[in-house]
Amino acid sequence: MNLVSFSIKTKGIHNFTRRLTTVFSRFGFSERRTQRALYTVIESLKPYQAMPTFFIPAVVLERHARLLAEIADHRAEVGIHGYVHNDYRTLSHSEQYKQTEKAISVFEEKHIPYRGFRNPYLGWTEASLEVFAGLGFTYDSNDAVIHDVIDLNQLSPLLLSGYEKSLELFQAIDCNSYTLRPYFAGEIVRIPTSIPDDEMLFDRLRFPDKEIGRIWSSIMQRVYELGGIYVLNLHPERAILCKHSLNDLLSFTLDQALPIWVTSLGDVAQWWKERSQFRLNFEPLTANRWQVEAICTSRSTLLARHVAIEDQPTTKWHGADFQVLSQRFIVSAQQCPCLGVSIQTSQDVEKFLLEQGYPFVRCSDQDAHNYTYFLDRPEGLGTTRKEQIQRKSALLNELEELETPLIYYGCWPKGYRAALSITGDIDSITIQDFFRRIIEV
Ligand SMILES: [Zn+2]
């Protein structure tokens, strides 16, 4: 399927004609306009000591290598957005592999470092994950979490149908504490991305700049409550048009009680790998006292609730949680402040708890009362993607709501409550690029 038929299918003929007129106002025949847009995002993030993450198809990179080399040099992270701008769902495993390999060779030839992949149209498949792992990527950012911020009743039937087409195209999943976190699929760190994106809000639903800033801030608010990551996709072609919205969102992060980590996706992936090695050991002392040893790096966020830390400083965190500012401390509590997991509980539960930062001990039903909470899940966390998302979301929710003694690792480094990454897919840089997409697919 080429760009024209794809656009008509997903946007409708009416929107497609409208799209053509916007192209001429947003792109030029030279790189200048896009360059200005890229720097607009880069400059907006500077006060937050953060970099944006841009994804670009290799053929577009090849035509504009100097511009990309210039921003990839300490100004932005650059990831791969396909060899051409096509939907991997229409490709076989081996075609996906060949195209990704070809994209890598362009990035290497142009000396642009990369760590992540985002599929055009967020069109990933299980085969894509194998391809990414096989070719040494650290992360992908394709899982589309839908935030319920649009009052659908207000939309005209035409806009509503366009909106629904986008959700289907992006294989959207619901928003909760679990889906808003990165997770491992084998070696690949999967970082969710959020929708509606700028294209849906600005072009399809035609919200004004100011209103978009309000919507993005309300998404950030929700992500903060849930302690996840907000990955905003702001295509550079709309970066100048949405400049105020972006600044509103960024300044909103400063208004929260706890800090929000504004950072690039590559840093998030690196952090998630670092955090996956963290462990907690509990050694019983006298009755109802434990020596806790945290095996982690100095960036870890070590949290405690419903316990007394005897010998080390703590600081108030979110809800009932305190942050413990030491990696070795004595705790007093009614039970050992970690989970008990039954012998017959399936192995995937153990893996899940480790990834989510919850310490546990395998124990028999008779010993269950020694631990703060007992999990018996022989059925495991499901086989299909849908089942896994449901069960993992439910289990995480259950653990987050525990009102019993608990020591565990927070999601983000250094006491941050949530994370925000500003990303943007550079689908085209010039008008020529835009029209070449028609034949390049
Ligand atoms: Zn794209």
Tab-separated table of C-alpha atoms and ligand atoms in Angstrom:
chain	number	residue	atom	x	y	z
A	1	MET	CA	0.000	0.000	0.000
A	2	ASN	CA	1.469	3.391	-0.859
A	3	LEU	CA	1.169	6.682	0.979
A	4	VAL	CA	-1.802	7.927	-1.047
A	5	SER	CA	-3.986	4.873	-0.584
A	6	PHE	CA	-2.825	4.529	3.026
A	7	SER	CA	-3.710	8.118	3.827
A	8	ILE	CA	-7.090	7.874	2.157
A	9	LYS	CA	-7.817	4.678	4.043
A	10	THR	CA	-6.891	6.110	7.441
A	11	LYS	CA	-7.778	9.767	7.002
A	12	GLY	CA	-10.577	9.774	4.450
A	13	ILE	CA	-10.424	11.562	1.085
A	14	HIS	CA	-11.515	14.891	2.597
A	15	ASN	CA	-8.689	14.969	5.125
A	16	PHE	CA	-6.211	13.800	2.548
A	17	THR	CA	-6.853	16.841	0.330
A	18	ARG	CA	-6.551	19.084	3.346
A	19	ARG	CA	-3.279	17.367	4.189
A	20	LEU	CA	-1.801	18.295	0.824
A	21	THR	CA	-2.331	21.988	1.510
A	22	THR	CA	-0.666	21.796	4.939
A	23	VAL	CA	2.395	20.166	3.412
A	24	PHE	CA	3.243	23.277	1.459
A	25	SER	CA	2.897	25.479	4.515
A	26	ARG	CA	5.007	23.293	6.817
A	27	PHE	CA	7.838	22.077	4.608
A	28	GLY	CA	10.041	24.027	2.259
A	29	PHE	CA	12.127	23.021	-0.736
A	30	SER	CA	15.194	23.442	1.497
A	31	GLU	CA	15.931	22.009	4.945
A	32	ARG	CA	15.516	25.379	6.622
A	33	ARG	CA	11.972	25.054	8.001
A	34	THR	CA	12.479	21.610	9.461
A	35	GLN	CA	15.824	22.635	10.875
A	36	ARG	CA	14.089	25.519	12.664
A	37	ALA	CA	11.433	23.112	13.953
A	38	LEU	CA	14.030	20.662	15.292
A	39	TYR	CA	15.862	23.444	17.085
A	40	THR	CA	12.584	24.746	18.515
A	41	VAL	CA	12.120	21.434	20.329
A	42	ILE	CA	15.797	21.190	21.306
A	43	GLU	CA	15.782	24.720	22.750
A	44	SER	CA	12.504	24.161	24.636
A	45	LEU	CA	14.060	21.201	26.436
A	46	LYS	CA	17.361	22.864	27.316
A	47	PRO	CA	16.165	24.497	30.564
A	48	TYR	CA	15.179	20.999	31.710
A	49	GLN	CA	18.647	19.608	30.934
A	50	ALA	CA	16.943	17.208	28.558
A	51	MET	CA	17.191	16.131	24.939
A	52	PRO	CA	14.397	15.154	22.580
A	53	THR	CA	14.386	11.822	20.764
A	54	PHE	CA	13.778	12.001	17.012
A	55	PHE	CA	13.101	8.992	14.796
A	56	ILE	CA	13.849	9.154	11.086
A	57	PRO	CA	13.559	6.763	8.121
A	58	ALA	CA	17.000	5.848	6.799
A	59	VAL	CA	16.306	7.127	3.261
A	60	VAL	CA	15.440	10.559	4.685
A	61	LEU	CA	18.536	10.507	6.905
A	62	GLU	CA	20.658	9.667	3.877
A	63	ARG	CA	19.462	12.777	2.027
A	64	HIS	CA	19.985	15.046	5.058
A	65	ALA	CA	22.894	13.437	6.837
A	66	ARG	CA	24.657	16.696	7.648
A	67	LEU	CA	21.637	18.171	9.428
A	68	LEU	CA	21.095	14.966	11.397
A	69	ALA	CA	24.778	14.670	12.304
A	70	GLU	CA	24.626	18.233	13.569
A	71	ILE	CA	21.721	17.540	15.962
A	72	ALA	CA	22.854	14.033	16.913
A	73	ASP	CA	25.997	15.637	18.274
A	74	HIS	CA	24.787	16.274	21.876
A	75	ARG	CA	21.578	18.062	20.913
A	76	ALA	CA	19.146	15.199	20.386
A	77	GLU	CA	18.952	11.433	20.370
A	78	VAL	CA	18.223	9.944	16.947
A	79	GLY	CA	16.513	6.590	16.451
A	80	ILE	CA	15.497	4.577	13.404
A	81	HIS	CA	12.019	4.957	11.848
A	82	GLY	CA	12.260	2.263	9.175
A	83	TYR	CA	14.350	2.136	6.024
A	84	VAL	CA	11.469	3.799	4.178
A	85	HIS	CA	8.275	5.019	5.814
A	86	ASN	CA	6.252	1.811	5.545
A	87	ASP	CA	4.081	-0.380	7.736
A	88	TYR	CA	5.969	-3.423	9.057
A	89	ARG	CA	2.659	-5.209	9.547
A	90	THR	CA	2.560	-5.715	5.793
A	91	LEU	CA	6.051	-7.278	5.737
A	92	SER	CA	7.179	-10.833	6.436
A	93	HIS	CA	9.705	-11.575	9.178
A	94	SER	CA	12.569	-11.773	6.686
A	95	GLU	CA	11.494	-8.575	4.879
A	96	GLN	CA	11.406	-6.754	8.211
A	97	TYR	CA	14.864	-8.066	8.973
A	98	LYS	CA	16.300	-7.021	5.596
A	99	GLN	CA	14.821	-3.529	5.741
A	100	THR	CA	15.961	-2.945	9.320
A	101	GLU	CA	19.453	-4.160	8.442
A	102	LYS	CA	19.512	-1.795	5.472
A	103	ALA	CA	18.399	1.092	7.692
A	104	ILE	CA	21.198	0.300	10.150
A	105	SER	CA	23.801	0.301	7.406
A	106	VAL	CA	22.724	3.824	6.377
A	107	PHE	CA	22.958	5.057	9.984
A	108	GLU	CA	26.398	3.461	10.309
A	109	GLU	CA	27.635	4.849	7.025
A	110	LYS	CA	26.545	8.335	8.099
A	111	HIS	CA	28.007	7.850	11.609
A	112	ILE	CA	24.712	8.505	13.386
A	113	PRO	CA	24.540	6.539	16.651
A	114	TYR	CA	21.180	4.878	17.373
A	115	ARG	CA	19.724	2.722	20.137
A	116	GLY	CA	16.012	2.601	19.435
A	117	PHE	CA	13.438	1.888	16.781
A	118	ARG	CA	9.974	3.302	16.296
A	119	ASN	CA	7.862	1.848	13.531
A	120	PRO	CA	6.049	4.095	11.065
A	121	TYR	CA	2.347	4.090	12.050
A	122	LEU	CA	3.527	2.331	15.262
A	123	GLY	CA	3.039	-0.752	13.102
A	124	TRP	CA	4.970	-3.405	14.989
A	125	THR	CA	4.454	-7.173	15.157
A	126	GLU	CA	5.931	-9.952	17.317
A	127	ALA	CA	8.394	-10.556	14.461
A	128	SER	CA	9.576	-6.940	14.753
A	129	LEU	CA	10.675	-7.576	18.342
A	130	GLU	CA	12.761	-10.563	17.250
A	131	VAL	CA	14.285	-8.471	14.475
A	132	PHE	CA	15.145	-5.625	16.864
A	133	ALA	CA	16.724	-8.042	19.354
A	134	GLY	CA	18.608	-9.869	16.602
A	135	LEU	CA	20.036	-6.622	15.267
A	136	GLY	CA	21.136	-5.293	18.663
A	137	PHE	CA	18.646	-2.531	19.402
A	138	THR	CA	18.240	-1.519	23.049
A	139	TYR	CA	14.613	-0.434	22.875
A	140	ASP	CA	11.509	0.172	20.783
A	141	SER	CA	8.777	2.734	21.355
A	142	ASN	CA	5.643	1.439	19.670
A	143	ASP	CA	3.124	0.396	22.321
A	144	ALA	CA	0.394	3.013	22.002
A	145	VAL	CA	-1.314	3.884	25.275
A	146	ILE	CA	-4.531	5.797	24.743
A	147	HIS	CA	-5.324	8.598	27.176
A	148	ASP	CA	-8.956	9.324	27.670
A	149	VAL	CA	-8.817	13.105	27.233
A	150	ILE	CA	-11.207	13.734	24.358
A	151	ASP	CA	-14.921	14.134	24.846
A	152	LEU	CA	-16.014	11.961	21.929
A	153	ASN	CA	-19.597	13.214	22.161
A	154	GLN	CA	-18.394	16.625	21.038
A	155	LEU	CA	-16.976	15.306	17.781
A	156	SER	CA	-18.761	15.456	14.467
A	157	PRO	CA	-19.382	12.030	12.847
A	158	LEU	CA	-16.603	12.788	10.343
A	159	LEU	CA	-14.051	13.645	13.050
A	160	LEU	CA	-15.165	10.746	15.208
A	161	SER	CA	-14.666	8.248	12.414
A	162	GLY	CA	-11.182	9.668	11.750
A	163	TYR	CA	-10.343	9.419	15.452
A	164	GLU	CA	-11.513	5.823	15.627
A	165	LYS	CA	-9.500	4.951	12.534
A	166	SER	CA	-6.373	6.250	14.286
A	167	LEU	CA	-6.975	4.129	17.389
A	168	GLU	CA	-7.332	1.044	15.265
A	169	LEU	CA	-4.253	1.906	13.214
A	170	PHE	CA	-2.154	2.345	16.359
A	171	GLN	CA	-3.386	-0.881	18.081
A	172	ALA	CA	-4.155	1.276	21.121
A	173	ILE	CA	-4.084	-0.159	24.657
A	174	ASP	CA	-5.712	1.260	27.798
A	175	CYS	CA	-3.860	3.482	30.219
A	176	ASN	CA	-2.974	2.216	33.730
A	177	SER	CA	0.058	1.953	36.035
A	178	TYR	CA	1.359	-1.096	34.208
A	179	THR	CA	0.874	0.002	30.600
A	180	LEU	CA	2.558	3.332	31.349
A	181	ARG	CA	5.823	1.635	32.346
A	182	PRO	CA	8.601	0.296	30.160
A	183	TYR	CA	8.940	-3.492	30.173
A	184	PHE	CA	11.257	-6.132	28.825
A	185	ALA	CA	10.383	-8.315	25.840
A	186	GLY	CA	13.446	-10.570	25.952
A	187	GLU	CA	16.409	-8.207	25.715
A	188	ILE	CA	14.417	-5.343	24.209
A	189	VAL	CA	13.142	-2.598	26.487
A	190	ARG	CA	9.691	-1.609	25.281
A	191	ILE	CA	8.860	2.002	26.081
A	192	PRO	CA	5.192	2.868	25.614
A	193	THR	CA	4.234	5.916	23.615
A	194	SER	CA	1.123	7.977	24.216
A	195	ILE	CA	-1.786	8.893	21.998
A	196	PRO	CA	-3.572	11.024	20.925
A	197	ASP	CA	-0.451	12.492	19.309
A	198	ASP	CA	-0.051	15.940	17.771
A	199	GLU	CA	-1.374	14.795	14.411
A	200	MET	CA	-4.640	13.552	15.918
A	201	LEU	CA	-5.154	16.610	18.113
A	202	PHE	CA	-3.946	19.338	15.807
A	203	ASP	CA	-4.740	18.149	12.280
A	204	ARG	CA	-7.648	15.787	12.710
A	205	LEU	CA	-9.488	17.227	15.695
A	206	ARG	CA	-8.267	20.775	15.024
A	207	PHE	CA	-7.732	21.891	18.594
A	208	PRO	CA	-6.022	25.283	18.987
A	209	ASP	CA	-2.440	25.435	20.329
A	210	LYS	CA	-3.505	26.634	23.809
A	211	GLU	CA	-6.066	23.849	24.200
A	212	ILE	CA	-3.503	21.224	23.179
A	213	GLY	CA	-1.184	22.449	25.948
A	214	ARG	CA	-4.012	21.950	28.408
A	215	ILE	CA	-4.701	18.423	27.099
A	216	TRP	CA	-1.022	17.449	27.268
A	217	SER	CA	-0.781	18.792	30.820
A	218	SER	CA	-3.839	16.789	31.849
A	219	ILE	CA	-2.216	13.659	30.418
A	220	MET	CA	0.949	14.483	32.365
A	221	GLN	CA	-1.134	14.897	35.513
A	222	ARG	CA	-2.617	11.422	35.065
A	223	VAL	CA	0.761	9.861	34.269
A	224	TYR	CA	2.145	11.497	37.409
A	225	GLU	CA	-0.661	10.021	39.540
A	226	LEU	CA	0.068	6.586	38.078
A	227	GLY	CA	3.855	6.996	38.262
A	228	GLY	CA	4.504	6.125	34.619
A	229	ILE	CA	6.100	7.680	31.574
A	230	TYR	CA	4.517	10.127	29.183
A	231	VAL	CA	6.086	9.784	25.753
A	232	LEU	CA	4.798	12.617	23.635
A	233	ASN	CA	5.042	12.328	19.881
A	234	LEU	CA	5.347	15.799	18.387
A	235	HIS	CA	6.205	15.596	14.697
A	236	PRO	CA	8.660	18.398	13.842
A	237	GLU	CA	6.291	19.614	11.117
A	238	ARG	CA	3.973	20.796	13.925
A	239	ALA	CA	6.690	21.742	16.437
A	240	ILE	CA	6.509	25.464	15.735
A	241	LEU	CA	2.703	25.442	15.572
A	242	CYS	CA	2.564	23.633	18.944
A	243	LYS	CA	5.477	25.458	20.546
A	244	HIS	CA	3.328	27.039	23.271
A	245	SER	CA	1.650	23.730	24.046
A	246	LEU	CA	5.052	22.125	24.474
A	247	ASN	CA	6.232	24.887	26.797
A	248	ASP	CA	2.995	24.654	28.808
A	249	LEU	CA	3.501	20.912	29.219
A	250	LEU	CA	7.130	21.327	30.242
A	251	SER	CA	6.429	24.028	32.798
A	252	PHE	CA	3.574	21.912	34.180
A	253	THR	CA	6.183	19.293	35.185
A	254	LEU	CA	7.723	21.837	37.564
A	255	ASP	CA	4.455	22.407	39.432
A	256	GLN	CA	4.219	18.909	40.906
A	257	ALA	CA	5.048	17.950	44.485
A	258	LEU	CA	7.658	15.408	43.364
A	259	PRO	CA	10.062	15.885	40.469
A	260	ILE	CA	9.344	14.507	36.982
A	261	TRP	CA	12.251	13.114	34.994
A	262	VAL	CA	12.373	14.856	31.607
A	263	THR	CA	14.698	12.770	29.486
A	264	SER	CA	15.378	10.988	26.198
A	265	LEU	CA	14.148	7.486	25.407
A	266	GLY	CA	17.687	6.132	25.205
A	267	ASP	CA	18.280	7.208	28.798
A	268	VAL	CA	15.000	5.619	29.868
A	269	ALA	CA	16.032	2.326	28.247
A	270	GLN	CA	19.444	2.456	29.881
A	271	TRP	CA	17.844	3.151	33.248
A	272	TRP	CA	15.403	0.261	32.857
A	273	LYS	CA	18.306	-2.113	32.192
A	274	GLU	CA	20.245	-0.772	35.171
A	275	ARG	CA	17.192	-1.098	37.440
A	276	SER	CA	16.547	-4.675	36.328
A	277	GLN	CA	19.672	-5.753	38.246
A	278	PHE	CA	18.496	-4.333	41.585
A	279	ARG	CA	17.747	-6.756	44.416
A	280	LEU	CA	16.765	-6.533	48.087
A	281	ASN	CA	17.904	-8.816	50.891
A	282	PHE	CA	16.201	-9.123	54.262
A	283	GLU	CA	18.046	-10.632	57.165
A	284	PRO	CA	16.057	-11.261	60.377
A	285	LEU	CA	17.489	-9.694	63.536
A	286	THR	CA	15.548	-9.804	66.794
A	287	ALA	CA	11.747	-10.175	66.671
A	288	ASN	CA	10.063	-7.939	64.074
A	289	ARG	CA	13.325	-6.360	62.973
A	290	TRP	CA	15.241	-6.869	59.746
A	291	GLN	CA	18.536	-5.766	58.335
A	292	VAL	CA	17.790	-4.661	54.781
A	293	GLU	CA	20.455	-4.571	52.140
A	294	ALA	CA	19.667	-2.962	48.815
A	295	ILE	CA	21.818	-4.198	45.971
A	296	CYS	CA	21.474	-1.335	43.533
A	297	THR	CA	23.171	1.716	42.076
A	298	SER	CA	23.173	5.117	43.731
A	299	ARG	CA	20.428	6.290	41.343
A	300	SER	CA	17.829	3.890	42.784
A	301	THR	CA	14.634	5.109	44.428
A	302	LEU	CA	14.161	2.928	47.466
A	303	LEU	CA	10.683	3.147	48.960
A	304	ALA	CA	9.101	2.035	52.223
A	305	ARG	CA	5.582	2.039	53.643
A	306	HIS	CA	4.055	1.101	57.000
A	307	VAL	CA	7.445	0.343	58.542
A	308	ALA	CA	9.834	2.198	60.824
A	309	ILE	CA	13.370	2.750	59.535
A	310	GLU	CA	15.509	2.745	62.659
A	311	ASP	CA	18.906	4.013	61.691
A	312	GLN	CA	18.767	5.955	58.427
A	313	PRO	CA	17.116	9.124	57.137
A	314	THR	CA	13.936	8.997	55.083
A	315	THR	CA	11.970	11.601	53.229
A	316	LYS	CA	8.260	11.728	52.475
A	317	TRP	CA	7.391	10.507	48.986
A	318	HIS	CA	4.056	9.751	47.327
A	319	GLY	CA	0.963	8.557	49.245
A	320	ALA	CA	2.001	6.440	52.223
A	321	ASP	CA	5.501	5.910	50.817
A	322	PHE	CA	8.775	7.203	52.201
A	323	GLN	CA	12.033	7.286	50.306
A	324	VAL	CA	14.910	5.629	52.169
A	325	LEU	CA	18.167	7.456	51.609
A	326	SER	CA	20.529	4.595	52.308
A	327	GLN	CA	21.223	1.178	50.837
A	328	ARG	CA	21.652	-0.539	54.191
A	329	PHE	CA	19.263	-0.017	57.066
A	330	ILE	CA	17.334	-1.646	59.882
A	331	VAL	CA	13.587	-1.835	59.634
A	332	SER	CA	10.978	-2.780	62.203
A	333	ALA	CA	7.612	-4.057	61.042
A	334	GLN	CA	4.891	-6.557	61.948
A	335	GLN	CA	5.983	-8.942	59.188
A	336	CYS	CA	8.941	-9.200	56.857
A	337	PRO	CA	8.233	-6.264	54.504
A	338	CYS	CA	8.398	-8.284	51.292
A	339	LEU	CA	6.035	-10.596	49.426
A	340	GLY	CA	5.653	-14.315	49.996
A	341	VAL	CA	5.201	-16.294	46.791
A	342	SER	CA	3.832	-19.844	46.871
A	343	ILE	CA	6.004	-22.701	45.629
A	344	GLN	CA	3.535	-23.518	42.842
A	345	THR	CA	3.288	-19.942	41.536
A	346	SER	CA	4.417	-19.836	37.954
A	347	GLN	CA	7.855	-18.514	36.988
A	348	ASP	CA	6.496	-15.572	34.962
A	349	VAL	CA	5.058	-14.048	38.169
A	350	GLU	CA	8.541	-14.111	39.712
A	351	LYS	CA	9.986	-12.372	36.653
A	352	PHE	CA	7.222	-9.804	36.737
A	353	LEU	CA	7.768	-8.976	40.426
A	354	LEU	CA	11.485	-8.520	39.843
A	355	GLU	CA	10.868	-6.200	36.923
A	356	GLN	CA	8.336	-4.177	38.883
A	357	GLY	CA	10.752	-3.755	41.812
A	358	TYR	CA	8.944	-5.898	44.403
A	359	PRO	CA	11.093	-8.197	46.585
A	360	PHE	CA	9.715	-11.656	47.386
A	361	VAL	CA	10.559	-14.949	49.002
A	362	ARG	CA	9.285	-18.333	47.830
A	363	CYS	CA	7.524	-19.947	50.771
A	364	SER	CA	4.987	-22.605	51.720
A	365	ASP	CA	1.372	-21.798	52.579
A	366	GLN	CA	2.216	-22.461	56.251
A	367	ASP	CA	4.867	-19.728	56.256
A	368	ALA	CA	2.705	-17.239	54.359
A	369	HIS	CA	1.837	-15.267	57.510
A	370	ASN	CA	5.495	-14.271	57.968
A	371	TYR	CA	5.343	-12.033	54.906
A	372	THR	CA	3.490	-8.876	54.242
A	373	TYR	CA	1.390	-10.333	51.441
A	374	PHE	CA	1.088	-13.808	49.975
A	375	LEU	CA	0.748	-14.512	46.260
A	376	ASP	CA	-0.445	-17.856	44.981
A	377	ARG	CA	-0.704	-17.712	41.186
A	378	PRO	CA	-0.077	-21.168	39.702
A	379	GLU	CA	-2.030	-20.100	36.587
A	380	GLY	CA	0.577	-17.426	35.812
A	381	LEU	CA	0.109	-14.216	33.886
A	382	GLY	CA	-1.437	-15.451	30.662
A	383	THR	CA	-0.284	-16.383	27.197
A	384	THR	CA	-1.914	-13.963	24.771
A	385	ARG	CA	-0.861	-10.312	24.741
A	386	LYS	CA	-4.334	-9.208	25.777
A	387	GLU	CA	-4.464	-11.654	28.684
A	388	GLN	CA	-0.989	-10.641	29.853
A	389	ILE	CA	-1.775	-6.950	29.817
A	390	GLN	CA	-4.954	-7.582	31.800
A	391	ARG	CA	-3.377	-9.809	34.441
A	392	LYS	CA	-0.212	-7.780	34.842
A	393	SER	CA	-2.202	-4.558	35.150
A	394	ALA	CA	-4.435	-6.146	37.797
A	395	LEU	CA	-1.517	-7.592	39.774
A	396	LEU	CA	0.447	-4.342	39.765
A	397	ASN	CA	-2.642	-2.470	40.862
A	398	GLU	CA	-3.132	-4.941	43.714
A	399	LEU	CA	0.466	-4.474	44.877
A	400	GLU	CA	0.375	-0.704	44.630
A	401	GLU	CA	-2.648	-0.601	46.880
A	402	LEU	CA	-1.146	-2.759	49.643
A	403	GLU	CA	-1.620	-1.241	53.078
A	404	THR	CA	0.894	-3.554	54.735
A	405	PRO	CA	4.628	-3.147	55.505
A	406	LEU	CA	6.635	-3.013	52.300
A	407	ILE	CA	10.062	-2.101	50.968
A	408	TYR	CA	10.387	-1.892	47.181
A	409	TYR	CA	12.017	-0.055	44.292
A	410	GLY	CA	10.340	2.915	42.649
A	411	CYS	CA	10.046	3.024	38.905
A	412	TRP	CA	12.330	5.964	38.208
A	413	PRO	CA	15.770	7.088	39.416
A	414	LYS	CA	16.612	9.611	42.140
A	415	GLY	CA	13.148	9.941	43.648
A	416	TYR	CA	11.405	11.025	40.447
A	417	ARG	CA	7.695	10.260	40.497
A	418	ALA	CA	7.176	10.018	36.740
A	419	ALA	CA	8.963	10.553	33.440
A	420	LEU	CA	8.399	12.633	30.332
A	421	SER	CA	10.060	12.140	26.959
A	422	ILE	CA	9.508	14.501	24.067
A	423	THR	CA	9.866	12.573	20.854
A	424	GLY	CA	9.166	13.316	17.229
A	425	ASP	CA	9.103	11.306	14.038
A	426	ILE	CA	10.883	13.143	11.235
A	427	ASP	CA	8.935	11.580	8.389
A	428	SER	CA	10.067	14.209	5.884
A	429	ILE	CA	12.417	17.184	5.981
A	430	THR	CA	11.506	18.873	2.687
A	431	ILE	CA	8.550	18.945	0.298
A	432	GLN	CA	10.559	16.658	-1.991
A	433	ASP	CA	10.853	14.099	0.837
A	434	PHE	CA	7.119	14.214	1.389
A	435	PHE	CA	6.331	13.370	-2.219
A	436	ARG	CA	9.124	10.826	-2.514
A	437	ARG	CA	7.360	8.853	0.225
A	438	ILE	CA	4.705	8.040	-2.374
A	439	ILE	CA	7.161	6.077	-4.489
A	440	GLU	CA	9.501	4.940	-1.707
A	441	VAL	CA	7.017	2.582	-0.069
B	1	ZN	ZN	6.234	8.378	10.800
